[in-house]
XYZ file of C-alpha atoms in Angstrom:
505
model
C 17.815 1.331 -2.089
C 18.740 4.469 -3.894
C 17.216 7.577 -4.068
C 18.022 10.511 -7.221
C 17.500 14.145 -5.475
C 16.073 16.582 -7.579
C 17.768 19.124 -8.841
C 17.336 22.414 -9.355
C 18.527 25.855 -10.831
C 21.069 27.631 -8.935
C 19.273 30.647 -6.707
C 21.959 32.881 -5.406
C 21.659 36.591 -5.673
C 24.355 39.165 -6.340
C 25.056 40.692 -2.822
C 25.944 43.868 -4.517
C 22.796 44.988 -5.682
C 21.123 44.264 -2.245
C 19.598 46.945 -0.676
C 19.031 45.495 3.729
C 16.069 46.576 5.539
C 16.948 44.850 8.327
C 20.267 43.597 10.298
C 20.487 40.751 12.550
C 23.715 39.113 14.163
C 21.786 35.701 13.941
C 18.427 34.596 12.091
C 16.958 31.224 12.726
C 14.588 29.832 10.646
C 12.012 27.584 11.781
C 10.376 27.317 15.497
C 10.147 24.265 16.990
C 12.738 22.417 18.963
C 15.837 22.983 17.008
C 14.445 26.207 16.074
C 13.749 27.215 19.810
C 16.859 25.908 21.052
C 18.547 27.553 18.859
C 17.247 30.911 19.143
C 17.956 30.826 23.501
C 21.581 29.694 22.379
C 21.862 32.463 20.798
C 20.467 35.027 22.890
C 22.492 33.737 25.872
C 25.943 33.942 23.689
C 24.948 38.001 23.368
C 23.801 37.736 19.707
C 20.674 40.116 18.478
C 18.708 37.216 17.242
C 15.344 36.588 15.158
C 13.818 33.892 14.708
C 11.018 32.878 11.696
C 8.246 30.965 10.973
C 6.501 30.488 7.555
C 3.437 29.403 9.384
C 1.125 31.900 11.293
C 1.329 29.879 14.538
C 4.626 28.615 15.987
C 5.920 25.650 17.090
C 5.782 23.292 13.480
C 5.765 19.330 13.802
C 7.032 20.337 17.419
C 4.439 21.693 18.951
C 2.111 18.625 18.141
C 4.650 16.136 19.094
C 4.363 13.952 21.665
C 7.026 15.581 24.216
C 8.744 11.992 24.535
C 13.019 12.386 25.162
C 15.576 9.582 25.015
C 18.925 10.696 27.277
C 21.608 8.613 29.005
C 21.986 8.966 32.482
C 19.062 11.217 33.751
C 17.995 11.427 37.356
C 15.002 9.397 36.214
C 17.320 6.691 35.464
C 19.346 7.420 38.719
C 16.451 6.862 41.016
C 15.080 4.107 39.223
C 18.185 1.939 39.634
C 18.594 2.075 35.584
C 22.251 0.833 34.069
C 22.753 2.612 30.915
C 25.652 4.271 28.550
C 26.223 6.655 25.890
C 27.723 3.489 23.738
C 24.228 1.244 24.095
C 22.615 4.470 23.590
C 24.701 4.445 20.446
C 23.801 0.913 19.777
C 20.379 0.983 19.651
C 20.290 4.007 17.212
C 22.713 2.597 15.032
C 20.360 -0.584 14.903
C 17.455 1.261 14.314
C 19.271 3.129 11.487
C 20.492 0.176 9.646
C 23.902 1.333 10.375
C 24.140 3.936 7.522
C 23.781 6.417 10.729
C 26.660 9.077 10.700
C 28.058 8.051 13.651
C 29.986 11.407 15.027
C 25.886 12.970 14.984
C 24.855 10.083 17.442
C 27.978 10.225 19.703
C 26.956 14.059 20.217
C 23.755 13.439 20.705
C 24.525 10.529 23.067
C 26.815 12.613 24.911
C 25.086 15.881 25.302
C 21.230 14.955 25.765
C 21.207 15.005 29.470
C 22.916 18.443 29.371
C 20.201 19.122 26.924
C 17.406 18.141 28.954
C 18.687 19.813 32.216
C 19.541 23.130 30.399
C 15.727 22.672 29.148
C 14.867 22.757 33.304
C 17.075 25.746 33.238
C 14.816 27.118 30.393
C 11.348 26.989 32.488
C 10.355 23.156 31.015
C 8.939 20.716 33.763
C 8.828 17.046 32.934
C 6.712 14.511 34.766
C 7.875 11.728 36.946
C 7.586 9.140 34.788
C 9.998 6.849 32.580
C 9.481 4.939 29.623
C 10.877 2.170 27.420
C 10.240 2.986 23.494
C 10.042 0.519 20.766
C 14.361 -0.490 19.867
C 15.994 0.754 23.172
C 17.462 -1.650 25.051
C 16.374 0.047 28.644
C 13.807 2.515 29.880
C 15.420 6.345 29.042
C 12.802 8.123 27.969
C 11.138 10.849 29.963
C 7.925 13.296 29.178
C 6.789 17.058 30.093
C 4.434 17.829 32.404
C 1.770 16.428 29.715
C 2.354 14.478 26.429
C 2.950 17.584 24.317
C 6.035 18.563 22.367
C 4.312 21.929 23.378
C 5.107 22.065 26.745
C 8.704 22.214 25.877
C 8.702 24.699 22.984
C 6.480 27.799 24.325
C 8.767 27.658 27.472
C 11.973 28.044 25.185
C 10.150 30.753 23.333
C 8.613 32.227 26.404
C 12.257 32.296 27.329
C 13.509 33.850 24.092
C 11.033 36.395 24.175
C 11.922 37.840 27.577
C 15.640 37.795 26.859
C 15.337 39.935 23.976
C 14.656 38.095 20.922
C 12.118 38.899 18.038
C 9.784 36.292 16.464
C 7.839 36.322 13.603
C 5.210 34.370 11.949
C 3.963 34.466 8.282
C 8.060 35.393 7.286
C 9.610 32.583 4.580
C 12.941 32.068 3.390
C 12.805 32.579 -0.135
C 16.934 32.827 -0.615
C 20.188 32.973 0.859
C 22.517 35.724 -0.357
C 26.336 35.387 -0.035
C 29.648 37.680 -0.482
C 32.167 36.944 -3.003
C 33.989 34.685 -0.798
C 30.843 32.663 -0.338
C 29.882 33.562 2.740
C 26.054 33.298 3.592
C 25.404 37.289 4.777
C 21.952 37.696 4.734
C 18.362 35.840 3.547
C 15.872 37.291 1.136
C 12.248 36.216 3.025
C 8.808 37.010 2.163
C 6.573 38.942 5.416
C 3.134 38.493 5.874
C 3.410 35.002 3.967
C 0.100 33.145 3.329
C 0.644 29.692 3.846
C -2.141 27.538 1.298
C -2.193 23.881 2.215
C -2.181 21.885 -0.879
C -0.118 18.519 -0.724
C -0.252 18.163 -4.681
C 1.165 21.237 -5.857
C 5.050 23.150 -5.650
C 4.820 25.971 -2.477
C 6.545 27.886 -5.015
C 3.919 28.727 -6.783
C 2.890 30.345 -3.645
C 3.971 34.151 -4.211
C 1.823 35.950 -1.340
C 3.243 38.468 1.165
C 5.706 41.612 0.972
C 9.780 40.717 0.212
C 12.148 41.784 2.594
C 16.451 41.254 2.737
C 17.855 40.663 5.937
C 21.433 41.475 6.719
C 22.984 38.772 9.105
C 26.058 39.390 10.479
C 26.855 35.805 12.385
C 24.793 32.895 10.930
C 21.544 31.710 9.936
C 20.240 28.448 11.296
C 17.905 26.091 9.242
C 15.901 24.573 11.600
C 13.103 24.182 8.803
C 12.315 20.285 9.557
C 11.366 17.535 7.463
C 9.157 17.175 4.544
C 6.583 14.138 5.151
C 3.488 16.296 4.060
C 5.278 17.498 0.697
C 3.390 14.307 -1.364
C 4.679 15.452 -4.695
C 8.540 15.793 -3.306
C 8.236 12.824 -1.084
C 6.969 10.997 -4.123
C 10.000 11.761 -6.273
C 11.886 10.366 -3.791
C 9.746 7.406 -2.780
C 6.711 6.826 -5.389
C 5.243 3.808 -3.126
C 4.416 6.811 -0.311
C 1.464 7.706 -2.550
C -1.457 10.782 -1.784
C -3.791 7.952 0.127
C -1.358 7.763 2.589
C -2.264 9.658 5.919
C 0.898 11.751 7.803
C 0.942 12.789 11.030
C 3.050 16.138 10.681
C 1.486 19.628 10.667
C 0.655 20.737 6.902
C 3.531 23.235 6.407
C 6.474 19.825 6.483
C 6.992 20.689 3.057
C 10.002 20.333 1.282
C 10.349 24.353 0.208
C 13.214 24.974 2.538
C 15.364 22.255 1.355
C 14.837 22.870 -2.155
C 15.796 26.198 -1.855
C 18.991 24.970 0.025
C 19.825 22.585 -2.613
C 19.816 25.351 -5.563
C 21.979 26.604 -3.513
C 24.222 23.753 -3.659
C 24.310 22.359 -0.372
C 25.204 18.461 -0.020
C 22.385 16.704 1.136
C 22.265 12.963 2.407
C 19.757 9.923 3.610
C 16.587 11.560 1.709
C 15.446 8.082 0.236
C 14.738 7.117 3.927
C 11.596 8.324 5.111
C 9.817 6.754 8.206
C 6.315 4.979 9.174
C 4.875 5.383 12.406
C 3.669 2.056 13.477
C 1.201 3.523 15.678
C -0.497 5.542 13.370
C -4.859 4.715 13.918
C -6.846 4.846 10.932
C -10.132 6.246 12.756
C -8.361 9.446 13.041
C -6.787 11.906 10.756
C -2.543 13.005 11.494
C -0.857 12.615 14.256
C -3.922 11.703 16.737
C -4.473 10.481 19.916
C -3.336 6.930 19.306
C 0.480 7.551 19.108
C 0.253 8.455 22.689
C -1.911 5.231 24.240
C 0.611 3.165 22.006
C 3.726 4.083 24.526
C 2.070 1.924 27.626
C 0.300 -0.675 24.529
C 2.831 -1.742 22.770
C 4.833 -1.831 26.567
C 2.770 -3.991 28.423
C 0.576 -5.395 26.055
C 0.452 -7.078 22.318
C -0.443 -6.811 18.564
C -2.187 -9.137 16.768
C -3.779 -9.272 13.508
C -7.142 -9.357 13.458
C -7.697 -12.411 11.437
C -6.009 -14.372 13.375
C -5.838 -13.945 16.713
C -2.067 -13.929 16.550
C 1.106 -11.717 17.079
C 3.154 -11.261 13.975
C 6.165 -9.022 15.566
C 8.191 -7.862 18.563
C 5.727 -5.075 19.912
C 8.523 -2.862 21.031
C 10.765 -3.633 17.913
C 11.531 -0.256 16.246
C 9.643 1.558 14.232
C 10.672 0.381 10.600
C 10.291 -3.161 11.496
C 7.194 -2.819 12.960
C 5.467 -1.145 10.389
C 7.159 -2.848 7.268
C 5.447 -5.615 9.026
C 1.550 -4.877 9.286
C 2.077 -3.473 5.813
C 3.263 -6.677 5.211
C 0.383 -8.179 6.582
C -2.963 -6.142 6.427
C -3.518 -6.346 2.813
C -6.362 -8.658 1.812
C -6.336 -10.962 -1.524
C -9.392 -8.796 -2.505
C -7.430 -5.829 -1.989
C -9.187 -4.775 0.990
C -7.484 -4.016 4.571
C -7.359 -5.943 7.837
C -6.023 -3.556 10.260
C -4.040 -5.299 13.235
C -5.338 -4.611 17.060
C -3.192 -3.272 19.531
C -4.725 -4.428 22.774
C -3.368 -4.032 27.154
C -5.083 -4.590 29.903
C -6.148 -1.669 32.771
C -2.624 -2.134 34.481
C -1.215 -1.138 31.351
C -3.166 1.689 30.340
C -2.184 3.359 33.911
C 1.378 4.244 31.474
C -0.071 7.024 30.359
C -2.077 9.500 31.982
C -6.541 9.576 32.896
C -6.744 12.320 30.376
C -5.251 10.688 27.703
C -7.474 7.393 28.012
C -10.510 9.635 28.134
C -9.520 11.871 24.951
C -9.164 7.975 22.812
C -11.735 7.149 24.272
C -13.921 10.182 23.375
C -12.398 10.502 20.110
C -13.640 6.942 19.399
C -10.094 5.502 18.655
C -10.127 3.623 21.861
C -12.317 0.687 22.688
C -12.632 -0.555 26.310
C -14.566 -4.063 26.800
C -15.176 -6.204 30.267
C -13.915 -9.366 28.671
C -11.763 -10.845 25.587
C -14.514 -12.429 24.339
C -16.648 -8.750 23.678
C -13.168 -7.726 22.149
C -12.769 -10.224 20.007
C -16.328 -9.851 18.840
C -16.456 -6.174 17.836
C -12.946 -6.851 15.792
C -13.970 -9.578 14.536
C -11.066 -11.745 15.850
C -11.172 -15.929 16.359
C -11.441 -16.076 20.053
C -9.753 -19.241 20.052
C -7.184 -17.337 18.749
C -6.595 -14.562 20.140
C -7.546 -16.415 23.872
C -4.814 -18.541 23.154
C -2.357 -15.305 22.519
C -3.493 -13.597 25.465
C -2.858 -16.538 27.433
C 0.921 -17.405 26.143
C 1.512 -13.417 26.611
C 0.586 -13.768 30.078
C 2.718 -17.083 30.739
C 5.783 -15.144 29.373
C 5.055 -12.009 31.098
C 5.321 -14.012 34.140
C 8.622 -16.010 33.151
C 9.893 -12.645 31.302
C 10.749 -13.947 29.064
C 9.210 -14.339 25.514
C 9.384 -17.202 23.750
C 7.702 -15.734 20.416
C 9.876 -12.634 19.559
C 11.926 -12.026 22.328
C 10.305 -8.697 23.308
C 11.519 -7.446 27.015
C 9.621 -7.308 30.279
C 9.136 -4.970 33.039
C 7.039 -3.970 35.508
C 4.792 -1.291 36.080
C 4.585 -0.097 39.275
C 6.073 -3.532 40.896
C 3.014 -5.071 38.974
C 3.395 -7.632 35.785
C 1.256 -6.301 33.326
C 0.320 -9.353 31.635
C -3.275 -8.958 29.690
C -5.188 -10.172 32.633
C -6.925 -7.517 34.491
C -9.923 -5.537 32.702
C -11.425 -3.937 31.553
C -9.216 -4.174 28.499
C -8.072 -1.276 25.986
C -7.604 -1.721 22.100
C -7.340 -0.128 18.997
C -6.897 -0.456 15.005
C -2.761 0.290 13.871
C -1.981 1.713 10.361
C 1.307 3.246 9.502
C 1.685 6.713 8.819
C 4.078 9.106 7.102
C 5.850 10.551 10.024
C 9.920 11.671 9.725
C 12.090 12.512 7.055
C 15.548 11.127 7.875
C 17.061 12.836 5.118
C 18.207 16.167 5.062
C 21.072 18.671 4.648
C 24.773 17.685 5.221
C 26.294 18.594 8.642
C 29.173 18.464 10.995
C 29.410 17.935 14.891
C 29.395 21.949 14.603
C 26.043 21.939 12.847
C 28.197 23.678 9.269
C 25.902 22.705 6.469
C 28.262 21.355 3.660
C 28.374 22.198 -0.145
C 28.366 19.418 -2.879
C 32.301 19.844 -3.299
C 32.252 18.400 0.211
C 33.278 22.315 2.063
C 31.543 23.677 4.835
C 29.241 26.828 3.990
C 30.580 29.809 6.217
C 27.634 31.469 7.962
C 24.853 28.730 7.474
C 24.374 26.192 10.223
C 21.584 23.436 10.298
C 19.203 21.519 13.092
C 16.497 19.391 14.054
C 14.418 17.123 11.195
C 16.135 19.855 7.777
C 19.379 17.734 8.789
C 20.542 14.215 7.636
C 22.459 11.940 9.096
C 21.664 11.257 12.951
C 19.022 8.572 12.245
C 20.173 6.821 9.024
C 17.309 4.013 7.266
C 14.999 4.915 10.628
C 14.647 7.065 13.572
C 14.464 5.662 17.438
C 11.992 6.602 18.558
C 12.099 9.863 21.650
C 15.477 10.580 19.999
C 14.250 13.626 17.643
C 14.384 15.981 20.356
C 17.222 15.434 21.974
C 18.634 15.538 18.412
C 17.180 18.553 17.554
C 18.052 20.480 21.554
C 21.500 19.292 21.160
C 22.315 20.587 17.463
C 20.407 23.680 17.807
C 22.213 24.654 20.438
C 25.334 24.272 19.146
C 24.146 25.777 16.000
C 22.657 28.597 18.002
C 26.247 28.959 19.610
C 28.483 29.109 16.709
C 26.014 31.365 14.487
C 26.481 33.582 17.578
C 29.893 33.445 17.547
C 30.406 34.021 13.780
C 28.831 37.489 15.078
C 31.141 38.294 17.829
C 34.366 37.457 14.754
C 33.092 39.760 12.848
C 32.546 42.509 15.287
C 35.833 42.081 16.555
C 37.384 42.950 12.884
């Protein structure tokens, strides 16, 4: 599987004829977690630091994630009794990734999350007792704030940045980045009071609203611009079976503007052919939804089956790729119409996730809840037979732990085997949607954004979901943020840095 970027015309502008109406030791571009972390890294290194957002409300893909983190060795782990080590931790994202994963990325990551989560504590984030197993990790490492909401972790960090001195600004994009004759980046030519138009079929650029502005930076600027999953016409040039019908779960501005502009200015990009599925995507709702959330205790302590059938056709807590390669494998009738598969747990194992979030699928009519199988299998339209049958060999192997179908693991919740028994009984429709970009620019384990001749790019550092590399053919899954805290605040630190260099000349 190979994938052709696009190219395009060179962008730079002669430095000389640059008039600055601003100076800045540090800009970051982009405001969710890499973004965020980033911009406190900064600020806590000494540097006069602003931070941007195209958008007129921060936060990006971040601030409607679901708040899940994968680290090694967290007190949740500790006081759970839970074995675990930066090189399984390793493993399992180099599984999920197909191996084409750049491994130095990982064995940061790896190394670093926990720091990254308890410097997030440090920051004013809470997290909620609670820990979790995710679809391709070998053992339960993944945590949650206060409330499943990528939120709760990025208006603390900019909460943070704001009372430590930095400026942010919404409705500002990065048009350009200028450079000295040595090829230095030295400053950014942006656009203020932007008006972002959401239209998934056309170029951004054709998008010329708001007032332009050129920015002298003095350290580094950070790209912390994420991924491109809502950018149909770019995504399609990379992949043409990701077509417009397609639903996404990212905010609208994941376009691929940013990276474009990057690449005219010849930075080395890598992985962009690979762009992810999320298994748990519902089709009775529109983007990212409610679904994704109930999935984390569904896919744990209960099973998916397609609807025809009655039957499971896959490891529920396989990783994402292979799960969703296989119900698009499956749901596609010979009449061209769609079966959609049925993700179904019992009340023990909707108690992984919180009241609130029950009621809100529930409300939002994504979430059915029945007294028996038998209603279930009714309103889906699923052989009883069937599906009684799957329901009671789940059940059997939940009680031996062991599976004898795919070999998913047990555990319990709450010293209790979850094992599809206990009503009333939760279930809802899965359909893939267009969720991560693993492609992106080229980095180091300093965050340096390489050129095409293979050079790092003085003065231009890189984070978060704009990056390629950590997560190779397929993300894990609850290891974006720790990603994107880890890299932004190294990149946050050495843009910094950069700053202090040059004052010291």
């Amino acid at each position: 599987m190979a994938a052709v970027a696009p190219a395009f015309a060179n962008a730079q502008i002669d430095a000389s004829d640059v008039k600055w109406d601003e100076e800045w030791d540090v800009l970051v571009v982009g405001s969710g977690f890499a973004g965020s972390a980033a911009t406190c890294q900064a600020l806590d290194e000494g540097a006069k630091t602003l931070m941007i957002d195209k958008m007129p409300v921060l936060g990006g893909n971040s601030a409607i994630n679901g708040g899940a983190i994968a680290v090694v060795n967290s007190s949740f782990q500790k006081a759970r009794g839970i074995e675990d080590s930066y090189e399984l931790y390793m493993k399992d994202i180099l599984k999920a990734g197909l191996n084409l994963n750049q491994t130095e990325l990982i064995e940061t990551i790896a190394k670093n999350g926990n720091d990254a989560y308890e410097w997030s504590l440090k920051k004013g984030v809470y997290y909620r007792d609670a820990l979790g197993q995710f679809g391709g990790h070998s053992v339960p490492r993944t945590i949650w704030p206060e409330i499943n909401s990528g939120g709760k972790i990025t208006i603390p960090l900019q909460e943070y940045a704001m009372n430590h001195g930095a400026t942010i600004r919404t409705r500002v994009i990065l048009d350009d980045l200028i450079r000295d004759e040595s090829g230095k980046i030295i400053g950014a030519k942006v656009r203020e009071n932007y008006d972002f138009i959401f239209d998934p079929l056309k170029d951004e650029a054709d998008n010329k609203s708001g007032t332009v502005k050129f920015y002298k930076i003095n350290g580094g600027i950070v790209m912390a611009t994420g991924g491109f999953s809502y950018d149909v016409k770019f995504r399609q040039t990379i992949d043409p079976t990701l077509t417009p019908d397609l639903d996404c779960t990212n905010h609208y501005g994941a376009t691929a503007y940013a990276l474009k502009m990057m690449m005219a200015n010849g930075v080395a990009t890598r992985d962009l052919e690979w762009i992810q599925l999320g298994p748990w995507g519902s089709p009775d709702e529109k983007g990212f939804g409610i679904a994704p959330v109930f999935a984390i205790p569904a896919f744990s302590y209960g099973v998916m089956v397609d609807a025809r059938t009655g039957k499971r056709f896959i490891n529920e807590l396989a990783d994402r790729k292979i799960r969703s390669d296989a119900i698009l494998k499956i749901h596609k009738n010979p009449d061209g119409s769609l079966t959609h598969p049925i993700v179904i747990c019992d009340s023990v194992g909707a108690q992984g996730t919180t009241k609130a979030n029950v009621y809100r699928g529930i409300h939002k009519n994504v979430i059915k809840v029945f007294d028996t199988i038998k209603e279930l299998a009714a309103h889906y339209d699923i052989p009883y037979e069937g599906l009684q049958k799957t329901i009671d060999d789940y059940t059997r192997y939940a009680h031996a732990g062991k599976d004898e179908e795919f070999n998913k693991p047990f555990f319990k919740f709450k010293g209790i085997v979850p094992d599809l028994t206990k009503p009333p009984f939760y279930a809802w429709r899965a359909l893939p949607k267009v969720h991560h970009t693993m492609g992106g620019v080229k980095i180091d384990v300093e965050a340096r954004v390489y050129d095409t001749n293979g050079a790092p790019i003085e003065g231009l550092f890189a984070a978060g979901e704009a990056v390629g590399g950590p997560h190779g053919a397929s993300r894990l899954g609850s290891c974006a943020i720790p990603d994107c805290l880890v890299f932004g605040r190294i990149a946050g630190a050495n843009a910094a840095n950069l700053a202090k260099k040059e004052r010291k000349c």
